[in-house]
Amino acid sequence: MREVVLARPGDFAEWRDAARGLLGGGVAPEHVSWRSVEEGASLFGDDAPPASGGTVSLPRELLVMADRVICHRDAGVPARLYRIIWRAAQDRQLLARTTDADIDWLRGTDKAIRRDIHKMHAFVRFRRLGEDAGRESFVAWFEPSHRILRLTAPFFQRRFYGMDWAIVTPDARAIWRDETLGYGPGGTKDEVPDCDIVEDQWRTYYGAIFNPARVKIDAMRSEMPKKYWKNLPEAQDIAPLLAGAAARVERMRATAVSLANPQTEKWRTRVPEELALTDDIDTLDDLARAMGGCTRCPLHCDATQAVAGEGPEAARIMLVGEQPGDREDLEGRPFVGPAGQVLNEVLEEAGLDRSRLFLTNAVKHFKFEPRGKRRLHQNPTTGEIDICRWWLDKERALVKPDLIVTLGGSALRGVTGKSMSIASMRGAVHELGGGTKLVATIHPSFLLRLPDRARADLERAAFVADLARVRELAA
Amino acid sequence: MTGKPILEKLSILADAAKYDASCASSGSVKRDSTETKGIGSTEGMGICHSYAPDGRCISLLKILLTNFCIYDCRFCINRASSNVPRARFNPQEVVRLTLDFYKRNYIEGLFLSSGIIRSEDYTMEQLVEVARILREEHHFQGYIHLKTIAGADPGLIALAGLYADRLSTNVELPTEAGLQSFAPEKKPETIRKTMASVRVGVDDANEAAKGRLLKKAKPPRFAPAGQSSQMIVGADGSRDDDILATATNLYSGYRLRRVYYSAYSPIPDASIDLPPVRPPLMREHRLYQADWLLRFYGFQRAEIMEGASDGMLDLHIDPKLAWALMRRDIFPVDINRAPRELLLRVPGLGTRAVDRIVAVRRTGKLRIGDLAKLTASVKKVLPFIVTPDWQPGSLTDSASLRARFAPPAEQLSLAL
């Protein structure tokens, strides 16, 4: 029987060195007895340092867990950890066998340690000691369940770099001073001041943020177990807060609703303005504002905003698309998404200056189907197009373009009020009445949907040609 | 009004802030105070520094800058017509409180909101100013969550995004009709536009980060913990279906990290047309469960509603179980062979249990005895699965299956 005596319980390096030696020397776990100095060494063991053999490679994840698990206070931990690495050296799949008793224990114990670490990060309460040359110093007393100080101190270092601090626990202390982290022996609660000037404010906050109408004591206690309460300044208020909760709620219910605060009307300086959908709209700005309040069809319920047309009122050419897409809906401007990019490129190739065109859509609100983190475009119905035509007609009346270019079938419906195929209309110039001409072509998003590269190139060239013709017509 | 002692102001302005459920401090970038030699860090995972007896986590100093408000939203404790005591912090007082609390390890950071004073822009400017002082004058690296005031200038929202980890705009009520009658000054379109500008800010910052030529050159960050929102449950007549529909739109349209559901809870000096009832905590709980199904379990809203009646989720059993009871044709599934997406549909199996099952079944067949090591709710799982040594037989289709899980009716009141 080999005996290993650990002088520093919870110290990973010491255990690791011993385990490495045993593993290298091929010493099976059943032939090792692990003791800590506190327990006293056995009289019969052979405690000569074991011979080191070849190196054994272990999964990194296992060593990371062992580093934490060794902090557990259970005296059997060093032995069980050794058994696990002994098995892991022979079975590379061991860690994945979560239903294995050792691995189940390992993961459960690791979880307990990680929880203990997390709770220490949360529940340490510093008290101020003073200030020296502008640098404040603080100290805290804390009683973790396991020997985790070395695993938590770096967190406090990263967080509280700019102040001096010490955390005293029964096992050990961590001290951050002169930008150096050091450790020392354990201490007692008496070393830490018994109050802090800010604690009154903290307790006031704790009391005020509590909602007496939704008492859930079990939820609180499962996350903030009672064992921590003695070192939490706010915990002394739990009992009185609970005792008064029912009466506070009852008072809220029983109190008859009082008269409105006499200042109400003075404070409410603005009453909500109703957006009138009247006919006296004289400018594109008025039109856009009125459009913002449009509730003519249900599409306004889910879309972010109505996207009004954009461009100079004196524009001679008006481009009409289908409806805003995801990006247009977010930004409130037409043709700024992927289809807008394509349109910009094609306009440039066709020799048309976007800034001199009026761009708008047949439908002003984005119609979509939510799917996880995306919104999938949905075609508007003819009904929706026809209802929204009211706005398109207003835009046409204000801009009075010589030429309207419809992009896609919805636009054609929006402008003409009739359902016609693009193919039947394309390539010719049509009269809309009042001297306005109509040219029908595809929507740029059509190009984005074509999977066949060669076909997409052909369609794109035809689109450019349509727009080049528009330029000639307008010249 | 600035003459009130700090403890009194804190008491009023924390009391006024507690109806906002969010206290999350997670999901931001990793950063600490090593370089700045100041204080503060965020490490991805949030930390709850305390718990109130209402079971809610206290992670942030959650306060209002002021509870004066020119709006008159009837569900709100701070509405103009309420007689609650009023107070106002100046930005320096908030900064001081945040730093004092932070240095004592009481909090992860600040969640600052405000009643609307003067105008949306003025109010937003004040919130941004507090964040600016913390970040620029004190090099504070802790977590900051700012409320975005719907309707504030996009330039101010952009500035807020530079200082804050998270921004949030509360929808409050899921339907337009609800807002119109309960919060006449709030316009759903204004709220959505504000959330849209936050999403555009986040998207643009991500694009800039991807497109940079030098890895070292840090692009300005924008609300790295994203945005969230809250809906009040039970103040108006909205059904769960309306609430989840709105949530779905918020997640898909504005990439919200979280939607919070807050059971309407009685407030002092309440408006006469609000229910003076106990907060519907079980309903709130079921909505959170449904929300999880939407985000992590691949459920569509319409599927969740299959287990509901009249657009309301079943209060007695959880929404996944309610769905499974309606779709028994899919079950039982073979736990050793079913794809991940199907395992996620099994009542009683959470995402973590599913991940473990998928990992461990590569090393050998799972038997019924192994299940207890993988999930805490074996009893719930049994009618819906098959293993080499377990067949649920007629249990899956048994008429009394629902009764096995639904608690006796009177137990519901315990949950309140």
XYZ file of C-alpha atoms in Angstrom, chain A residues 93 96-101 104 107 111 118-128 135-136 138 154-163 179 196-221 223-224 232-234 237-239 241-242 248-249 252-253 255-275 291-295 299-306 326-327 329-331 365 368-375, chain B residues 6-8 10-12 14-19 23 32-34 37-43 45-56 58 60-63 67-72 79-83 86 97 100-108 116 118-120 176 184-185 187-190 192-193 195-197 199-200 203-204 245 248-249 251-255 261-263 265-272 276-279 281 284 294 300 352 356 359-360 362-364 366 370-371 373-374 415-416:
246
model
C -13.916 8.035 -24.059
C -18.149 11.267 -22.432
C -19.619 8.388 -20.399
C -21.779 10.674 -18.312
C -23.816 7.761 -16.997
C -20.693 6.113 -15.508
C -20.760 6.378 -11.703
C -21.448 11.269 -12.784
C -19.466 16.221 -12.983
C -20.882 21.528 -10.523
C -20.252 31.643 -8.448
C -21.881 32.286 -5.075
C -18.625 33.654 -3.700
C -18.368 36.059 -6.646
C -21.902 37.124 -5.807
C -22.003 37.247 -2.022
C -18.666 38.692 -0.902
C -19.439 42.046 0.709
C -16.575 44.492 1.056
C -16.347 47.009 3.854
C -14.315 50.121 3.465
C -6.615 54.778 -3.305
C -9.423 53.197 -1.318
C -11.647 47.368 1.424
C -8.418 36.367 -9.845
C -12.007 37.393 -10.546
C -11.830 40.045 -7.843
C -8.465 41.163 -9.175
C -9.847 41.687 -12.680
C -12.857 43.496 -11.312
C -11.337 45.653 -8.577
C -7.944 46.503 -10.032
C -8.170 50.134 -8.982
C -8.603 49.610 -5.241
C -1.120 45.709 -7.979
C -19.881 50.209 6.361
C -21.381 53.633 5.803
C -23.006 52.614 2.508
C -24.808 49.606 4.002
C -27.796 51.756 5.003
C -28.251 52.773 1.390
C -27.901 49.185 0.228
C -30.481 47.960 2.716
C -32.835 50.771 1.737
C -32.454 49.714 -1.862
C -33.025 46.062 -0.993
C -36.237 46.906 0.822
C -37.532 49.206 -1.909
C -36.860 46.863 -4.830
C -38.797 44.042 -3.157
C -42.342 43.668 -4.461
C -44.567 42.627 -1.524
C -47.300 41.439 -3.902
C -45.222 38.543 -5.192
C -43.593 36.827 -2.245
C -41.650 33.723 -3.319
C -39.533 32.642 -0.417
C -38.490 29.282 -1.862
C -37.155 30.886 -5.020
C -35.080 33.249 -2.914
C -33.747 30.517 -0.636
C -30.607 30.815 -4.996
C -29.449 32.499 -1.794
C -24.968 39.540 3.949
C -25.948 42.911 5.447
C -29.289 42.940 3.605
C -34.156 42.723 6.565
C -35.701 39.604 5.037
C -37.802 38.682 8.058
C -39.931 42.658 4.954
C -41.824 39.383 4.834
C -48.657 46.459 2.534
C -50.518 44.681 -0.258
C -52.766 49.020 -1.627
C -55.980 47.129 -2.288
C -57.084 52.317 -0.208
C -59.772 53.836 -2.337
C -58.415 55.267 -5.515
C -57.554 58.818 -4.723
C -58.321 61.847 -6.823
C -55.913 62.473 -9.622
C -52.782 64.324 -8.726
C -53.790 68.025 -9.006
C -50.675 68.683 -11.097
C -51.694 66.167 -13.739
C -52.836 68.532 -16.421
C -49.904 70.853 -15.899
C -47.472 67.938 -16.274
C -49.180 66.422 -19.274
C -48.094 69.238 -21.481
C -48.872 67.350 -24.607
C -51.968 65.454 -25.505
C -51.506 62.848 -28.185
C -52.007 64.433 -31.560
C -54.287 62.578 -33.881
C -52.919 62.172 -37.325
C -48.680 57.801 -43.882
C -47.002 57.152 -40.523
C -50.440 56.906 -38.933
C -51.992 54.728 -41.618
C -54.238 51.966 -40.346
C -50.119 45.371 -42.135
C -49.346 48.364 -39.922
C -49.741 46.207 -36.805
C -46.511 44.275 -37.239
C -44.336 46.442 -39.476
C -42.013 48.978 -37.885
C -43.131 51.926 -39.929
C -44.671 53.066 -43.194
C -36.517 43.969 -43.724
C -33.868 46.676 -43.973
C -38.653 48.618 -42.686
C -35.956 49.203 -40.070
C -34.476 52.313 -41.658
C -45.704 48.568 -44.925
C -43.587 39.264 -43.422
C -43.750 35.985 -41.568
C -41.597 35.827 -38.413
C -39.322 32.796 -38.384
C -36.893 32.620 -35.469
C -34.495 35.521 -35.773
C -35.602 36.441 -39.297
C -38.586 37.927 -41.010
C -30.487 60.518 -0.486
C -32.060 57.597 1.393
C -35.544 58.935 0.745
C -33.355 56.037 -3.244
C -36.381 54.533 -1.590
C -38.816 56.340 -3.909
C -36.087 52.129 -6.496
C -39.696 51.478 -5.532
C -40.706 53.134 -8.793
C -38.315 50.957 -10.809
C -39.230 47.553 -9.421
C -41.995 46.838 -11.906
C -32.196 42.584 -14.014
C -12.100 44.090 -17.041
C -10.260 46.879 -15.299
C -6.697 45.611 -15.784
C -6.656 50.435 -13.618
C -10.105 51.509 -12.505
C -12.910 49.215 -11.468
C -15.385 46.987 -13.202
C -15.630 43.875 -15.311
C -18.127 41.838 -17.261
C -17.396 38.206 -17.956
C -22.203 35.260 -17.396
C -24.283 37.566 -15.242
C -24.112 37.481 -11.453
C -27.059 37.833 -9.108
C -25.633 39.514 -6.045
C -28.700 39.092 -3.929
C -32.276 37.896 -3.995
C -35.289 39.739 -2.679
C -38.022 37.804 -0.844
C -40.031 38.007 -4.078
C -37.553 35.498 -5.494
C -36.163 37.985 -7.971
C -30.786 41.634 -7.663
C -28.075 45.732 -10.936
C -28.820 48.966 -9.153
C -32.206 49.397 -10.788
C -33.515 52.908 -10.316
C -40.420 59.391 -11.264
C -41.953 62.650 -12.430
C -43.660 61.834 -15.707
C -45.661 63.727 -18.281
C -47.262 60.517 -19.538
C -50.355 59.043 -17.971
C -48.173 58.129 -14.261
C -48.815 61.863 -14.104
C -52.144 61.481 -12.312
C -50.754 59.282 -9.500
C -50.227 60.729 -6.049
C -41.916 62.204 -6.396
C -24.435 55.379 -5.729
C -20.267 52.981 -3.958
C -22.413 49.873 -4.416
C -20.113 48.412 -7.031
C -16.951 48.735 -4.935
C -18.645 46.796 -2.134
C -19.589 44.047 -4.581
C -23.324 44.595 -4.136
C -24.046 44.894 -7.858
C -22.902 44.145 -11.415
C -40.475 61.335 -19.110
C -39.922 67.866 -20.470
C -39.468 65.765 -23.595
C -38.272 62.376 -24.796
C -52.318 48.507 -30.325
C -52.490 57.117 -24.742
C -49.134 58.855 -25.133
C -47.470 54.835 -29.933
C -46.564 51.298 -31.003
C -44.948 52.674 -34.122
C -42.680 54.967 -32.111
C -40.916 49.854 -32.885
C -38.965 52.593 -34.619
C -36.110 49.280 -31.389
C -35.374 49.305 -35.121
C -32.756 51.997 -34.679
C -31.011 46.904 -34.152
C -29.531 48.920 -37.012
C -25.933 45.381 -37.026
C -23.728 48.218 -38.237
C -47.340 36.977 -31.443
C -42.274 36.605 -32.057
C -42.287 39.827 -34.024
C -37.432 38.553 -31.758
C -37.507 38.334 -35.538
C -37.645 42.036 -36.326
C -35.345 43.588 -33.762
C -33.236 40.612 -32.644
C -43.292 39.116 -19.128
C -44.339 40.929 -16.003
C -47.488 39.874 -14.190
C -49.055 43.618 -9.799
C -51.071 46.023 -7.694
C -49.448 49.409 -7.304
C -50.041 52.090 -4.733
C -52.656 54.643 -5.789
C -53.797 52.487 -8.682
C -56.002 53.711 -11.471
C -59.629 52.698 -10.968
C -57.020 44.911 -7.953
C -56.158 41.222 -8.092
C -53.192 39.105 -7.231
C -50.538 39.171 -9.929
C -47.773 34.638 -11.556
C -46.388 34.754 -16.330
C -39.853 29.583 -29.267
C -43.443 27.911 -33.838
C -29.068 20.404 -21.521
C -26.127 15.039 -22.780
C -23.254 12.993 -26.411
C -23.523 9.920 -24.213
C -22.314 7.716 -28.873
C -20.564 5.663 -26.199
C -23.271 3.032 -25.811
C -28.971 4.323 -23.092
C -29.335 5.920 -17.044
C -32.046 8.515 -17.446
C -28.397 10.843 -14.374
C -29.436 12.905 -17.393
C -48.246 29.325 -6.570
C -49.518 32.850 -6.185
